[in-house]
PDB file of C-alpha atoms and ligand atoms in Angstrom:
ATOM      1  CA  MET D   4      70.964 -43.931   3.314  1.00 72.00           C
ATOM      2  CA  SER D   5      73.156 -40.801   2.983  1.00 92.00           C
ATOM      3  CA  THR D   6      73.857 -39.459  -0.097  1.00 96.00           C
ATOM      4  CA  ILE D   7      77.259 -38.502  -1.985  1.00 98.00           C
ATOM      5  CA  PHE D   8      77.457 -35.584  -0.851  1.00 98.00           C
ATOM      6  CA  SER D   9      77.299 -36.629   3.059  1.00 98.00           C
ATOM      7  CA  GLN D  10      80.059 -39.124   2.366  1.00 97.00           C
ATOM      8  CA  ILE D  11      82.202 -36.279   1.098  1.00 98.00           C
ATOM      9  CA  VAL D  12      81.479 -34.277   4.725  1.00 98.00           C
ATOM     10  CA  GLU D  13      82.534 -37.387   6.444  1.00 97.00           C
ATOM     11  CA  GLY D  14      85.419 -38.019   4.460  1.00 97.00           C
ATOM     12  CA  GLU D  15      84.351 -41.468   3.132  1.00 97.00           C
ATOM     13  CA  ILE D  16      84.962 -40.205  -0.153  1.00 96.00           C
ATOM     14  CA  PRO D  17      87.535 -37.702  -1.775  1.00 98.00           C
ATOM     15  CA  ALA D  18      86.236 -34.363  -3.047  1.00 98.00           C
ATOM     16  CA  ARG D  19      89.184 -31.815  -3.772  1.00 98.00           C
ATOM     17  CA  VAL D  20      87.240 -29.215  -0.619  1.00 98.00           C
ATOM     18  CA  VAL D  21      88.079 -25.535  -1.306  1.00 98.00           C
ATOM     19  CA  TYR D  22      86.091 -24.642   1.935  1.00 98.00           C
ATOM     20  CA  GLU D  23      85.044 -25.943   5.105  1.00 98.00           C
ATOM     21  CA  ASP D  24      83.211 -23.845   8.524  1.00 98.00           C
ATOM     22  CA  GLU D  25      80.613 -25.711  11.000  1.00 98.00           C
ATOM     23  CA  THR D  26      77.971 -25.698   8.909  1.00 98.00           C
ATOM     24  CA  THR D  27      78.557 -25.326   5.410  1.00 98.00           C
ATOM     25  CA  MET D  28      81.554 -26.959   2.587  1.00 98.00           C
ATOM     26  CA  ALA D  29      82.376 -26.327  -0.693  1.00 98.00           C
ATOM     27  CA  PHE D  30      84.014 -28.707  -3.189  1.00 98.00           C
ATOM     28  CA  LEU D  31      84.640 -28.773  -6.761  1.00 98.00           C
ATOM     29  CA  ASP D  32      82.236 -30.246  -9.360  1.00 98.00           C
ATOM     30  CA  ALA D  33      83.188 -33.723 -10.279  1.00 98.00           C
ATOM     31  CA  ASN D  34      82.147 -32.984 -13.853  1.00 98.00           C
ATOM     32  CA  PRO D  35      82.909 -28.970 -14.225  1.00 98.00           C
ATOM     33  CA  LEU D  36      81.114 -27.490 -16.488  1.00 98.00           C
ATOM     34  CA  ALA D  37      84.179 -24.903 -16.296  1.00 98.00           C
ATOM     35  CA  PRO D  38      87.044 -24.613 -14.648  1.00 98.00           C
ATOM     36  CA  GLY D  39      86.590 -23.875 -11.177  1.00 98.00           C
ATOM     37  CA  HIS D  40      82.997 -25.289 -11.230  1.00 98.00           C
ATOM     38  CA  THR D  41      82.142 -25.420  -7.021  1.00 98.00           C
ATOM     39  CA  LEU D  42      79.526 -26.606  -5.353  1.00 98.00           C
ATOM     40  CA  VAL D  43      78.421 -25.368  -2.282  1.00 98.00           C
ATOM     41  CA  ILE D  44      76.390 -27.591   0.544  1.00 98.00           C
ATOM     42  CA  PRO D  45      75.047 -27.387   4.026  1.00 98.00           C
ATOM     43  CA  LYS D  46      76.350 -30.021   6.047  1.00 98.00           C
ATOM     44  CA  ASP D  47      73.418 -31.677   6.907  1.00 97.00           C
ATOM     45  CA  GLU D  48      70.956 -33.414   4.756  1.00 97.00           C
ATOM     46  CA  HIS D  49      68.442 -31.435   3.148  1.00 97.00           C
ATOM     47  CA  GLU D  50      66.735 -32.434  -0.461  1.00 98.00           C
ATOM     48  CA  ARG D  51      65.733 -29.128  -1.240  1.00 98.00           C
ATOM     49  CA  LEU D  52      65.868 -25.295  -0.411  1.00 97.00           C
ATOM     50  CA  ASN D  53      62.175 -25.490   0.445  1.00 97.00           C
ATOM     51  CA  ASP D  54      63.618 -27.903   3.001  1.00 96.00           C
ATOM     52  CA  VAL D  55      66.418 -25.727   5.062  1.00 97.00           C
ATOM     53  CA  PRO D  56      65.990 -24.192   8.213  1.00 97.00           C
ATOM     54  CA  ASP D  57      66.035 -20.368   8.306  1.00 97.00           C
ATOM     55  CA  ALA D  58      69.626 -20.264  10.437  1.00 97.00           C
ATOM     56  CA  VAL D  59      71.297 -22.731   7.600  1.00 97.00           C
ATOM     57  CA  ALA D  60      69.675 -21.055   4.789  1.00 98.00           C
ATOM     58  CA  THR D  61      72.087 -18.163   6.029  1.00 98.00           C
ATOM     59  CA  ASP D  62      74.913 -19.948   6.806  1.00 98.00           C
ATOM     60  CA  LEU D  63      74.741 -21.004   3.276  1.00 98.00           C
ATOM     61  CA  TYR D  64      74.048 -18.042   1.568  1.00 98.00           C
ATOM     62  CA  ALA D  65      77.259 -16.457   3.468  1.00 98.00           C
ATOM     63  CA  THR D  66      79.499 -19.434   2.086  1.00 98.00           C
ATOM     64  CA  VAL D  67      77.902 -18.784  -1.535  1.00 98.00           C
ATOM     65  CA  HIS D  68      78.803 -14.596  -1.241  1.00 98.00           C
ATOM     66  CA  ARG D  69      82.036 -15.828   0.732  1.00 98.00           C
ATOM     67  CA  LEU D  70      83.305 -18.405  -2.895  1.00 98.00           C
ATOM     68  CA  VAL D  71      82.013 -16.574  -5.495  1.00 98.00           C
ATOM     69  CA  PRO D  72      84.883 -14.004  -5.594  1.00 98.00           C
ATOM     70  CA  ALA D  73      87.351 -16.848  -4.378  1.00 98.00           C
ATOM     71  CA  VAL D  74      86.045 -18.902  -7.563  1.00 98.00           C
ATOM     72  CA  GLU D  75      86.136 -15.942 -10.094  1.00 98.00           C
ATOM     73  CA  ALA D  76      89.252 -14.780  -9.379  1.00 98.00           C
ATOM     74  CA  SER D  77      90.856 -18.495  -8.678  1.00 98.00           C
ATOM     75  CA  VAL D  78      90.120 -18.981 -12.829  1.00 98.00           C
ATOM     76  CA  ASP D  79      90.097 -15.418 -13.646  1.00 98.00           C
ATOM     77  CA  ALA D  80      86.517 -15.426 -14.879  1.00 98.00           C
ATOM     78  CA  ASP D  81      85.091 -12.257 -16.172  1.00 98.00           C
ATOM     79  CA  ALA D  82      81.694 -13.758 -14.490  1.00 98.00           C
ATOM     80  CA  SER D  83      79.867 -16.568 -12.819  1.00 98.00           C
ATOM     81  CA  THR D  84      76.348 -18.412 -13.226  1.00 98.00           C
ATOM     82  CA  VAL D  85      75.348 -19.591  -9.681  1.00 98.00           C
ATOM     83  CA  ALA D  86      72.519 -21.613  -9.455  1.00 98.00           C
ATOM     84  CA  PHE D  87      70.504 -24.142  -7.602  1.00 98.00           C
ATOM     85  CA  ASN D  88      68.553 -27.071  -9.560  1.00 98.00           C
ATOM     86  CA  ASN D  89      66.242 -27.491  -6.810  1.00 98.00           C
ATOM     87  CA  GLY D  90      64.214 -30.369  -7.135  1.00 98.00           C
ATOM     88  CA  GLU D  91      64.285 -33.194  -9.703  1.00 97.00           C
ATOM     89  CA  ALA D  92      61.795 -31.588 -12.431  1.00 96.00           C
ATOM     90  CA  ALA D  93      64.300 -28.862 -12.535  1.00 96.00           C
ATOM     91  CA  GLY D  94      67.329 -31.237 -13.341  1.00 96.00           C
ATOM     92  CA  GLN D  95      68.172 -31.808  -9.596  1.00 98.00           C
ATOM     93  CA  GLU D  96      70.115 -35.429  -9.528  1.00 98.00           C
ATOM     94  CA  VAL D  97      71.927 -35.338  -6.164  1.00 98.00           C
ATOM     95  CA  PRO D  98      69.057 -34.717  -3.159  1.00 98.00           C
ATOM     96  CA  HIS D  99      71.450 -32.873  -1.260  1.00 98.00           C
ATOM     97  CA  VAL D 100      70.757 -28.778  -1.443  1.00 98.00           C
ATOM     98  CA  HIS D 101      73.589 -28.009  -3.315  1.00 98.00           C
ATOM     99  CA  CYS D 102      74.295 -24.243  -5.223  1.00 98.00           C
ATOM    100  CA  HIS D 103      76.885 -24.334  -8.255  1.00 98.00           C
ATOM    101  CA  ILE D 104      79.158 -21.967  -8.861  1.00 98.00           C
ATOM    102  CA  VAL D 105      80.110 -22.008 -12.858  1.00 98.00           C
ATOM    103  CA  PRO D 106      82.684 -19.636 -13.913  1.00 98.00           C
ATOM    104  CA  ARG D 107      81.799 -18.119 -17.030  1.00 98.00           C
ATOM    105  CA  PHE D 108      83.934 -16.384 -19.277  1.00 98.00           C
ATOM    106  CA  GLU D 109      83.412 -13.808 -22.125  1.00 98.00           C
ATOM    107  CA  GLY D 110      82.403 -15.961 -25.566  1.00 97.00           C
ATOM    108  CA  ASP D 111      82.166 -19.547 -24.086  1.00 97.00           C
ATOM    109  CA  GLY D 112      79.434 -20.621 -25.841  1.00 96.00           C
ATOM    110  CA  GLY D 113      76.731 -20.744 -22.962  1.00 95.00           C
ATOM    111  CA  GLY D 114      73.951 -19.247 -22.401  1.00 94.00           C
ATOM    112  CA  PRO D 115      72.151 -17.025 -19.572  1.00 94.00           C
ATOM    113  CA  ILE D 116      69.810 -18.303 -16.887  1.00 92.00           C
ATOM    114  CA  HIS D 117      66.843 -17.341 -19.344  1.00 91.00           C
ATOM    115  CA  ALA D 118      67.860 -20.378 -21.605  1.00 90.00           C
ATOM    116  CA  VAL D 119      67.263 -23.220 -18.975  1.00 89.00           C
ATOM    117  CA  ALA D 120      63.215 -23.011 -18.815  1.00 86.00           C
ATOM    118  CA  GLY D 121      60.895 -24.994 -21.821  1.00 85.00           C
ATOM    119  CA  ASP D 122      58.345 -23.530 -23.519  1.00 90.00           C
ATOM    120  CA  THR D 123      57.902 -20.153 -22.061  1.00 91.00           C
ATOM    121  CA  PRO D 124      53.968 -18.790 -21.262  1.00 94.00           C
ATOM    122  CA  ASP D 125      51.971 -16.035 -22.655  1.00 95.00           C
ATOM    123  CA  LEU D 126      50.234 -14.691 -19.689  1.00 97.00           C
ATOM    124  CA  GLU D 127      47.542 -11.888 -19.343  1.00 98.00           C
ATOM    125  CA  ASP D 128      47.996  -9.176 -16.399  1.00 98.00           C
ATOM    126  CA  ASP D 129      45.081 -10.586 -15.019  1.00 98.00           C
ATOM    127  CA  GLU D 130      46.776 -14.024 -14.663  1.00 98.00           C
ATOM    128  CA  LEU D 131      50.069 -12.347 -13.576  1.00 98.00           C
ATOM    129  CA  ASP D 132      47.749 -10.214 -11.017  1.00 98.00           C
ATOM    130  CA  GLU D 133      46.472 -13.862  -9.441  1.00 98.00           C
ATOM    131  CA  ILE D 134      50.603 -15.272  -9.225  1.00 98.00           C
ATOM    132  CA  ALA D 135      51.891 -12.448  -7.716  1.00 98.00           C
ATOM    133  CA  GLY D 136      48.963 -12.112  -5.143  1.00 98.00           C
ATOM    134  CA  GLU D 137      49.386 -15.978  -4.427  1.00 98.00           C
ATOM    135  CA  ILE D 138      53.138 -15.895  -3.902  1.00 97.00           C
ATOM    136  CA  GLU D 139      52.920 -12.510  -1.985  1.00 98.00           C
ATOM    137  CA  SER D 140      50.292 -14.368   0.332  1.00 98.00           C
ATOM    138  CA  ARG D 141      52.728 -17.389   1.416  1.00 97.00           C
ATOM    139  CA  ALA D 142      56.173 -15.251   0.894  1.00 97.00           C
TER     140      ALA D 142
HETATM  141  P1  5GP G 222      72.561 -31.484 -10.155  1.00 70.88           P
HETATM  142  O1  5GP G 222      72.119 -32.289 -11.113  1.00 70.88           O
HETATM  143  O2  5GP G 222      71.822 -32.542  -8.998  1.00 70.88           O
HETATM  144  O3  5GP G 222      71.952 -29.571  -9.956  1.00 70.88           O
HETATM  145  O4  5GP G 222      74.071 -31.471  -9.966  1.00 70.88           O
HETATM  146  C1  5GP G 222      74.919 -32.700  -9.297  1.00 70.88           C
HETATM  147  C2  5GP G 222      76.189 -31.958  -9.113  1.00 70.88           C
HETATM  148  O5  5GP G 222      77.290 -33.104  -8.623  1.00 70.88           O
HETATM  149  C3  5GP G 222      76.893 -32.573 -11.027  1.00 70.88           C
HETATM  150  O6  5GP G 222      77.098 -31.674 -11.418  1.00 70.88           O
HETATM  151  C4  5GP G 222      77.723 -33.656 -10.558  1.00 70.88           C
HETATM  152  O7  5GP G 222      78.890 -33.363 -11.438  1.00 70.88           O
HETATM  153  C5  5GP G 222      78.522 -33.491  -9.029  1.00 70.88           C
HETATM  154  N1  5GP G 222      78.611 -34.557  -8.717  1.00 70.88           N
HETATM  155  C6  5GP G 222      77.997 -35.720  -8.562  1.00 70.88           C
HETATM  156  N2  5GP G 222      78.811 -36.549  -7.742  1.00 70.88           N
HETATM  157  C7  5GP G 222      79.815 -35.842  -6.981  1.00 70.88           C
HETATM  158  C8  5GP G 222      80.825 -36.895  -6.342  1.00 70.88           C
HETATM  159  O8  5GP G 222      81.136 -38.107  -6.034  1.00 70.88           O
HETATM  160  N3  5GP G 222      81.802 -35.054  -6.329  1.00 70.88           N
HETATM  161  C9  5GP G 222      81.567 -34.416  -6.818  1.00 70.88           C
HETATM  162  N4  5GP G 222      82.758 -33.497  -6.308  1.00 70.88           N
HETATM  163  N5  5GP G 222      80.798 -33.735  -7.725  1.00 70.88           N
HETATM  164  C10 5GP G 222      80.180 -34.686  -7.854  1.00 70.88           C
END
């Protein structure tokens, strides 16, 4: 079964589409966290960033890069939070990669991205070295 975002791509359900090209699309979030809250997706269905082919990732970032200033200027925002909920444990509800562009305003009462984690770990230097090595070997 196709995702709700694929149905938007196919024009089967309506959305306020603000940008579209061959491989990506952007539209307003149906439940905005702020005026102008926009979602950027690859048109092809990939559940997580980890599943996105390199060429699609390049296109996706190009569209995010294009949309961030457009969204901010359109609602006169002071800044924006740009983020992916990448996987269910991170709060992803729609299993089709999407980047949230959430306009932010001075004094809007929201938090920084540092507020998304639960309990933060207290890691020793050797643990940090080991983790860095593991990531480096896979990057
Ligand atoms: P997630 O939690 O998966 O990162 O976020 C999914 C986002 O998609 C939510 O912010 C939600 O409001 C938005 N959303 C869910 N269904 C629809 C829809 O049918 N149309 C649009 N435009 N946004 C949707």
